Short mmCIF file of C-alpha atoms in Angstrom, two decimals:
data_model
loop_
_atom_site.label_atom_id
_atom_site.label_comp_id
_atom_site.label_asym_id
_atom_site.label_seq_id
_atom_site.Cartn_x
_atom_site.Cartn_y
_atom_site.Cartn_z
CA MET V 1 0.00 0.00 0.00
CA LYS V 2 1.16 3.55 0.68
CA ASN V 3 4.72 4.35 1.68
CA GLN V 4 4.24 7.24 4.05
CA TYR V 5 7.68 8.74 3.53
CA ASP V 6 7.88 9.01 -0.24
CA LEU V 7 7.54 12.76 0.30
CA LEU V 8 11.34 12.87 0.56
CA ASN V 9 12.00 10.92 -2.65
CA GLY V 10 13.68 12.96 -5.33
CA SER V 11 14.54 15.81 -2.96
CA SER V 12 17.85 17.56 -3.55
CA VAL V 13 19.70 20.38 -1.82
CA ASP V 14 22.75 22.36 -2.90
CA PHE V 15 24.71 22.28 0.36
CA ASP V 16 27.27 24.80 -0.93
CA GLU V 17 24.65 27.52 -0.46
CA TYR V 18 24.43 27.03 3.29
CA GLU V 19 26.62 27.69 6.27
CA GLU V 20 27.52 24.54 8.20
CA ILE V 21 26.69 24.63 11.89
CA GLU V 22 27.77 21.93 14.34
CA LEU V 23 25.14 20.94 16.89
CA THR V 24 25.72 19.94 20.46
CA ALA V 25 24.38 16.60 21.67
CA SER V 26 21.47 18.28 23.45
CA GLU V 27 20.59 20.30 20.34
CA LYS V 28 20.57 17.15 18.21
CA LYS V 29 18.26 15.41 20.69
CA ARG V 30 15.95 18.43 20.80
CA MET V 31 15.80 18.68 17.01
CA LYS V 32 14.77 15.03 16.66
CA LYS V 33 12.02 15.61 19.21
CA ARG V 34 10.76 18.65 17.30
CA LEU V 35 10.49 16.91 13.92
CA LYS V 36 6.78 16.39 14.11
CA ARG V 37 3.49 17.64 12.80
CA ASP V 38 0.42 18.02 14.97
CA ILE V 39 -2.92 17.29 13.33
CA LYS V 40 -6.27 18.15 14.84
CA PRO V 41 -9.41 16.70 13.22
CA ALA V 42 -12.55 18.71 12.65
CA ARG V 43 -15.06 18.51 15.48
CA LYS V 44 -18.37 16.98 14.45
CA LYS V 45 -21.47 17.24 16.63
CA ALA V 46 -23.84 14.78 15.01
CA ARG V 47 -21.63 11.84 14.12
CA PRO V 48 -18.43 10.11 15.18
CA LEU V 49 -15.24 11.42 13.64
CA ILE V 50 -12.60 9.43 11.87
CA ALA V 51 -9.30 11.14 11.23
CA ALA V 52 -6.38 9.74 9.27
CA ALA V 53 -3.09 11.60 9.31
CA VAL V 54 0.35 10.87 7.93
CA LEU V 55 3.45 12.63 9.23
CA LEU V 56 4.68 15.08 6.61
CA LEU V 57 8.36 15.71 7.13
CA ALA V 58 9.53 19.23 6.31
CA VAL V 59 12.54 20.03 4.16
CA THR V 60 14.75 20.22 7.24
CA PRO V 61 15.55 16.47 7.55
CA VAL V 62 16.74 16.42 3.94
CA MET V 63 19.22 19.14 4.84
CA MET V 64 20.91 17.09 7.58
CA GLN V 65 24.12 15.30 6.80
CA ASN V 66 26.85 14.06 9.15
CA GLU V 67 24.81 15.41 12.06
CA THR V 68 24.94 18.99 10.82
CA VAL V 69 22.15 21.40 10.06
CA TRP V 70 22.18 24.23 7.57
CA ALA V 71 21.48 27.88 8.23
CA SER V 72 18.52 28.15 5.85
CA VAL V 73 16.23 26.58 8.48
CA ALA V 74 16.07 30.02 10.10
CA ARG V 75 13.81 31.12 7.25
CA ILE V 76 11.19 28.44 7.91
CA GLY V 77 7.94 30.02 9.07
CA GLN V 78 8.61 33.10 6.99
CA GLN V 79 8.68 31.08 3.80
CA ILE V 80 5.66 28.79 3.52
CA GLU V 81 7.31 26.94 0.66
CA LEU V 82 10.21 25.66 2.75
CA LEU V 83 7.90 23.67 5.01
CA MET V 84 6.15 22.17 1.99
CA ASN V 85 9.27 20.97 0.15
CA LYS V 86 8.81 23.61 -2.55
CA PRO V 87 11.44 25.90 -4.09
CA GLU V 88 11.59 29.31 -2.42
CA GLY V 89 9.22 31.79 -4.06
CA SER V 90 7.18 29.16 -5.90
CA PHE V 91 4.00 30.40 -4.17
CA SER V 92 4.76 34.08 -4.65
CA GLY V 93 1.71 34.56 -6.87
CA TYR V 94 -0.63 32.96 -4.32
CA LYS V 95 0.56 33.98 -0.87
CA LYS V 96 0.56 37.40 0.74
CA THR V 97 3.15 38.98 3.01
CA VAL V 98 1.37 40.14 6.17
CA ASN V 99 4.01 40.90 8.84
CA GLU V 100 1.39 41.90 11.43
CA THR V 101 1.70 41.19 15.16
CA ALA V 102 -0.99 40.74 17.83
CA THR V 103 0.02 40.98 21.51
CA ASP V 104 -1.85 39.76 24.60
CA GLN V 105 -0.72 38.42 27.99
CA GLY V 106 2.78 39.64 27.12
CA ILE V 107 2.98 37.18 24.20
CA GLN V 108 3.34 38.13 20.55
CA VAL V 109 1.80 36.22 17.66
CA LYS V 110 3.10 37.43 14.32
CA VAL V 111 1.53 36.38 11.02
CA ASN V 112 4.36 36.49 8.49
CA GLU V 113 2.52 35.15 5.45
CA LEU V 114 -0.98 34.02 4.50
CA MET V 115 -2.00 31.86 1.57
CA LEU V 116 -5.46 30.84 0.42
CA ASP V 117 -5.64 27.39 -1.13
CA ASP V 118 -8.47 25.19 -2.34
CA GLY V 119 -10.32 24.30 0.85
CA GLN V 120 -7.78 25.67 3.30
CA VAL V 121 -5.82 28.70 4.47
CA LEU V 122 -2.15 28.55 5.46
CA LEU V 123 -0.40 30.93 7.85
CA GLY V 124 3.33 31.31 8.48
CA LEU V 125 3.54 32.25 12.18
CA THR V 126 6.12 33.35 14.74
CA ILE V 127 5.27 33.22 18.46
CA SER V 128 7.48 34.90 21.05
CA ALA V 129 7.50 35.83 24.75
CA ASP V 130 10.11 37.49 26.95
CA GLU V 131 11.95 35.64 29.72
CA PHE V 132 9.78 37.15 32.45
CA ARG V 133 6.60 35.82 30.82
CA ARG V 134 8.12 32.39 30.20
CA THR V 135 9.20 32.14 33.85
CA ALA V 136 5.78 33.26 35.09
CA LEU V 137 4.14 30.54 33.01
CA GLY V 138 6.42 27.86 34.40
CA LEU V 139 7.54 27.20 30.85
CA ASN V 140 9.98 24.37 30.28
CA ARG V 141 13.31 26.02 29.37
CA ASP V 142 13.44 24.60 25.85
CA ALA V 143 9.69 24.33 25.26
CA SER V 144 7.80 26.46 22.81
CA ILE V 145 4.53 28.35 23.03
CA ARG V 146 2.32 26.82 20.38
CA PRO V 147 -0.74 28.12 18.53
CA GLY V 148 -4.12 26.83 19.69
CA GLU V 149 -7.49 26.89 17.99
CA LEU V 150 -7.80 29.25 15.02
CA ARG V 151 -10.88 31.08 13.80
CA VAL V 152 -10.69 32.69 10.35
CA LYS V 153 -13.15 35.15 8.86
CA ILE V 154 -13.13 35.85 5.11
CA GLY V 155 -15.61 38.57 4.22
CA ASN V 156 -18.84 37.52 5.95
CA MET V 157 -17.87 33.84 6.23
CA SER V 158 -16.39 32.45 9.46
CA PHE V 159 -14.49 29.15 9.66
CA PHE V 160 -13.78 27.24 12.87
CA ASP V 161 -14.10 23.78 14.46
CA SER V 162 -12.39 22.51 11.31
CA ALA V 163 -9.49 20.12 10.86
CA SER V 164 -6.13 21.82 11.30
CA SER V 165 -2.45 20.95 11.26
CA ILE V 166 0.66 22.59 12.69
CA ARG V 167 4.22 22.13 11.49
CA GLU V 168 6.85 23.42 13.86
CA GLU V 169 10.35 24.55 12.97
CA PRO V 170 12.83 22.20 14.66
CA ILE V 171 15.17 24.95 15.91
CA LYS V 172 14.01 28.11 17.67
CA ASN V 173 15.10 31.56 16.52
CA LYS V 174 17.98 33.36 18.21
CA ASP V 175 15.53 35.52 20.16
CA GLY V 176 13.84 32.40 21.58
CA SER V 177 10.76 32.61 19.35
CA TRP V 178 9.36 29.71 17.32
CA ASN V 179 8.10 29.49 13.74
CA TYR V 180 5.07 27.49 12.60
CA LEU V 181 3.07 26.67 9.51
CA TYR V 182 -0.61 26.51 10.49
CA ALA V 183 -3.16 25.10 8.04
CA LEU V 184 -6.91 25.37 8.72
CA LYS V 185 -9.47 23.57 6.61
CA LEU V 186 -12.14 25.93 5.27
CA THR V 187 -14.73 23.19 5.09
CA GLN V 188 -17.06 24.11 7.99
CA ALA V 189 -18.56 27.58 7.70
CA ASP V 190 -20.79 29.97 9.60
CA THR V 191 -22.40 31.84 6.72
CA ASP V 192 -25.12 33.74 8.61
CA GLY V 193 -23.03 35.18 11.46
CA ASP V 194 -24.86 33.44 14.32
CA GLY V 195 -21.71 31.84 15.71
CA GLU V 196 -22.77 28.32 14.73
CA ILE V 197 -21.53 26.14 11.88
CA ASP V 198 -24.34 25.91 9.35
CA VAL V 199 -22.52 24.45 6.32
CA GLU V 200 -20.25 21.39 6.16
CA GLY V 201 -18.34 20.20 3.12
CA TYR V 202 -17.84 23.83 2.09
CA ASN V 203 -15.67 24.61 -0.95
CA VAL V 204 -14.55 28.16 -0.29
CA LEU V 205 -13.18 28.80 -3.80
CA ASP V 206 -16.62 28.05 -5.22
CA HIS V 207 -18.06 30.96 -3.21
CA ILE V 208 -15.41 33.65 -3.77
CA ASP V 209 -15.68 36.35 -6.41
CA PRO V 210 -12.28 36.38 -8.18
CA ASN V 211 -12.71 40.09 -8.93
CA LYS V 212 -13.10 41.03 -5.28
CA ASN V 213 -10.71 41.62 -2.39
CA TYR V 214 -11.93 40.15 0.91
CA GLN V 215 -11.10 41.36 4.39
CA VAL V 216 -9.57 38.57 6.48
CA SER V 217 -9.15 38.17 10.23
CA ALA V 218 -7.18 35.35 11.86
CA GLN V 219 -7.90 34.94 15.58
CA PHE V 220 -6.33 32.73 18.24
CA THR V 221 -8.12 32.69 21.60
CA ASN V 222 -5.66 30.31 23.25
CA LEU V 223 -2.04 29.20 23.05
CA ASP V 224 -0.49 26.02 24.47
CA PHE V 225 2.80 25.36 26.27
CA GLU V 226 4.70 22.61 28.07
CA LYS V 227 5.28 23.33 31.75
CA ASN V 228 8.60 23.10 33.54
CA PRO V 229 8.74 19.58 35.04
CA SER V 230 9.76 21.02 38.41
CA GLN V 231 6.45 22.88 38.55
CA THR V 232 4.32 19.88 37.61
CA LYS V 233 3.10 18.45 40.91
CA SER V 234 0.80 15.59 39.97
CA GLY V 235 3.01 13.86 37.43
CA ASN V 236 -0.10 13.49 35.28
CA TYR V 237 0.59 13.87 31.57
CA ARG V 238 -2.22 16.38 31.05
CA ASP V 239 -0.96 18.46 33.97
CA SER V 240 2.34 18.87 32.11
CA TYR V 241 0.69 21.22 29.62
CA GLY V 242 -0.92 24.59 30.11
CA GLU V 243 -3.21 26.89 28.18
CA ILE V 244 -2.93 30.65 27.81
CA LYS V 245 -6.23 32.32 27.05
CA GLY V 246 -6.38 35.68 25.32
CA ASN V 247 -7.10 37.35 22.00
CA TRP V 248 -4.50 37.38 19.27
CA THR V 249 -6.17 38.72 16.11
CA VAL V 250 -4.47 39.87 12.93
CA HIS V 251 -6.26 41.59 10.04
CA THR V 252 -5.33 41.55 6.37
CA SER V 253 -7.01 41.01 2.98
CA VAL V 254 -6.97 38.35 0.30
CA ASN V 255 -7.82 37.98 -3.38
CA GLY V 256 -8.55 34.50 -4.68
CA SER V 257 -8.37 35.17 -8.42
CA LYS V 258 -5.08 33.40 -9.14
CA ILE V 259 -5.65 30.32 -6.98
CA ILE V 260 -9.17 30.00 -8.44
CA ALA V 261 -7.85 30.23 -12.00
CA ASP V 262 -5.15 27.63 -11.33
CA THR V 263 -7.33 25.08 -9.49
CA LYS V 264 -8.78 22.32 -11.67
CA VAL V 265 -11.78 20.17 -10.71
CA TYR V 266 -12.08 16.71 -12.30
CA PRO V 267 -15.43 14.92 -11.81
CA LEU V 268 -14.81 11.16 -11.41
CA ASN V 269 -18.18 9.73 -10.30
CA LYS V 270 -16.82 6.19 -9.96
CA GLU V 271 -18.90 3.46 -8.30
CA ILE V 272 -16.75 0.48 -7.23
CA PRO V 273 -18.29 -2.61 -5.56
CA ILE V 274 -16.27 -3.89 -2.58
CA ASN V 275 -16.35 -7.46 -1.23
CA GLU V 276 -13.19 -8.06 0.78
CA LYS V 277 -12.15 -9.16 4.28
CA GLY V 278 -15.68 -9.47 5.61
CA ILE V 279 -16.97 -6.11 4.39
CA GLU V 280 -19.24 -5.44 1.42
CA GLY V 281 -20.54 -2.23 -0.09
CA VAL V 282 -19.97 0.46 -2.71
CA LEU V 283 -17.02 2.85 -2.85
CA SER V 284 -18.07 6.13 -4.52
CA ILE V 285 -15.26 8.41 -5.69
CA LYS V 286 -16.81 11.80 -6.45
CA GLU V 287 -14.09 14.15 -7.68
CA VAL V 288 -10.48 15.23 -7.41
CA ARG V 289 -9.41 18.87 -7.14
CA VAL V 290 -5.87 19.90 -8.13
CA SER V 291 -4.43 23.24 -7.02
CA PRO V 292 -0.79 24.43 -7.17
CA VAL V 293 -0.57 23.57 -3.46
CA SER V 294 -2.63 20.44 -2.95
CA ILE V 295 -4.55 17.55 -4.47
CA LYS V 296 -7.86 16.79 -2.77
CA LEU V 297 -10.01 13.70 -3.12
CA HIS V 298 -13.56 13.19 -1.85
CA TYR V 299 -15.12 9.72 -1.58
CA THR V 300 -17.71 7.76 0.38
CA PHE V 301 -18.13 4.11 1.25
CA THR V 302 -21.61 2.69 1.88
CA ALA V 303 -21.50 -0.70 3.59
CA SER V 304 -24.15 -3.37 3.09
CA LYS V 305 -22.24 -5.84 5.29
CA GLY V 306 -19.74 -5.13 8.05
CA ASN V 307 -18.96 -1.85 9.82
CA ALA V 308 -17.85 1.14 7.71
CA GLN V 309 -15.97 2.77 10.61
CA PHE V 310 -14.35 -0.04 12.56
CA GLY V 311 -12.53 -3.24 11.68
CA THR V 312 -11.75 -3.45 7.98
CA GLN V 313 -11.35 0.02 6.48
CA VAL V 314 -11.97 0.96 2.83
CA GLY V 315 -10.04 3.81 1.21
CA VAL V 316 -8.26 5.13 -1.87
CA ALA V 317 -4.52 5.62 -2.42
CA ILE V 318 -3.06 7.89 -5.11
CA LYS V 319 0.19 7.52 -7.04
CA ASP V 320 1.67 9.85 -9.65
CA GLN V 321 2.86 8.94 -13.16
CA ASN V 322 6.15 7.65 -11.71
CA GLY V 323 4.45 5.30 -9.25
CA ARG V 324 5.31 7.56 -6.32
CA ASN V 325 2.82 7.53 -3.44
CA LEU V 326 1.58 11.04 -2.72
CA SER V 327 1.91 12.11 0.90
CA GLU V 328 -1.43 12.39 2.61
CA SER V 329 -3.54 13.71 5.43
CA GLY V 330 -7.28 13.50 5.75
CA SER V 331 -10.35 13.58 7.90
CA GLY V 332 -13.92 12.42 7.72
CA GLY V 333 -16.89 11.06 9.57
CA GLY V 334 -19.79 8.74 9.23
CA THR V 335 -21.97 6.05 10.70
CA ASP V 336 -21.67 2.28 10.92
CA THR V 337 -22.94 2.04 7.34
CA VAL V 338 -21.66 5.20 5.61
CA LEU V 339 -18.12 6.57 5.67
CA GLU V 340 -17.31 9.95 4.11
CA MET V 341 -13.68 10.99 3.63
CA ASP V 342 -11.74 14.00 2.39
CA GLU V 343 -8.12 13.18 1.62
CA GLU V 344 -5.44 15.76 0.88
CA TYR V 345 -2.16 15.14 -0.92
CA GLN V 346 0.69 17.60 -1.16
CA ASN V 347 1.23 18.71 -4.75
CA ASP V 348 4.99 18.92 -4.53
CA LYS V 349 6.06 17.53 -7.91
CA ASP V 350 5.22 17.96 -11.59
CA VAL V 351 2.24 15.63 -11.58
CA THR V 352 0.78 14.84 -15.00
CA MET V 353 -1.11 11.66 -14.16
CA LEU V 354 -2.89 10.33 -11.07
CA ARG V 355 -3.48 6.64 -10.44
CA PHE V 356 -6.32 5.86 -8.00
CA ILE V 357 -6.02 2.54 -6.17
CA PRO V 358 -8.86 1.37 -3.87
CA TYR V 359 -7.72 -0.65 -0.87
CA VAL V 360 -9.00 -2.43 2.22
CA SER V 361 -7.01 -2.44 5.43
CA ASP V 362 -7.42 -4.56 8.54
CA TYR V 363 -5.58 -2.45 11.10
CA GLU V 364 -5.70 -5.08 13.85
CA ASN V 365 -3.89 -7.63 11.70
CA ASP V 366 -1.91 -5.06 9.69
CA SER V 367 -2.78 -6.66 6.38
CA PRO V 368 -3.72 -3.99 3.80
CA LYS V 369 -4.69 -5.10 0.34
CA ASP V 370 -4.63 -2.97 -2.82
CA LEU V 371 -7.54 -3.66 -5.19
CA THR V 372 -5.47 -3.14 -8.33
CA SER V 373 -8.13 -4.58 -10.62
CA ASP V 374 -10.31 -1.58 -9.76
CA ALA V 375 -7.53 1.01 -10.13
CA PHE V 376 -7.82 3.72 -12.79
CA ASN V 377 -5.79 6.65 -14.15
CA LEU V 378 -6.52 10.34 -14.72
CA LYS V 379 -4.44 12.76 -16.77
CA VAL V 380 -4.21 16.18 -15.12
CA ASN V 381 -3.15 19.60 -16.32
CA ASN V 382 -0.97 20.59 -13.37
CA LYS V 383 0.29 24.06 -14.36
#
């Protein structure tokens, strides 16, 4: 089935461009610990949630050799591309430089860049606090202050309670601040301003006028941090983390004309009967959407026998024209009989063809099976 780390295949770096910096043993250990991506699924009220997430390694690990790290990592967070394994400046026509800072509780949240993509918004962030504030919080000496829940408003549309992901730079800045790439799905919307989600499965690009500039606000009402172990009394894992409540809101504007023009929607409307590993039903693959940033796939599985959520799982893998598995994250929900999934794949190569491969996976026995006889190809215009 899917190799989760093919994201790094074909990557190359010109090491002559970077200054070599030797790391101490403690710095090496801390960097390994920081190489992670946090993923939060959307919160659903009416039905159980299923979330599938694959670790997406940033460009930083590719730049390590002989236990050294290169100076360009300092630009992560201020260059969205570098955390998405893209050449610097490749999103210059889609992203916007913001450089606006919100301060509360003595903590600064700076939005460096913002980029609107198909179904999501991405923010390059820097979070900083002075030594006095860090001490008052009981902050672990090497721990970072991390962004919490994000609420985004675009024009009159508000987005929250949606799936989100955070990628953290492995090395903090010289001033002690940390850089992040925060992605929020724009799939659950409050369109009438009553503070409640009234639309799910929202495609934001389908509702934006390409000839219009929209006012945007990005608001964090909480930040998270890891406490100093000496100040953690109970020893309980949850007690090791704290929350800082406040209001960190940054305002800017966005125009979606270019990302709309360069996003292609391919209706698939495939109905594939499934009868494998004790589960039967129909896998319906609706469409695939290809933007310069991401490839998104929507499908459902309706079970006539077995449980659609637990036990044997039914899904779809995607490979490119070279047989390379596309790196993936996704979320969805459903009932015992109907599973609905939205998968996202990073569009980090020159993809000209997509190969869709249905699969079934028994997680308890770790025995996935690709249904290659039902696989099919799609040529895409990825420019």
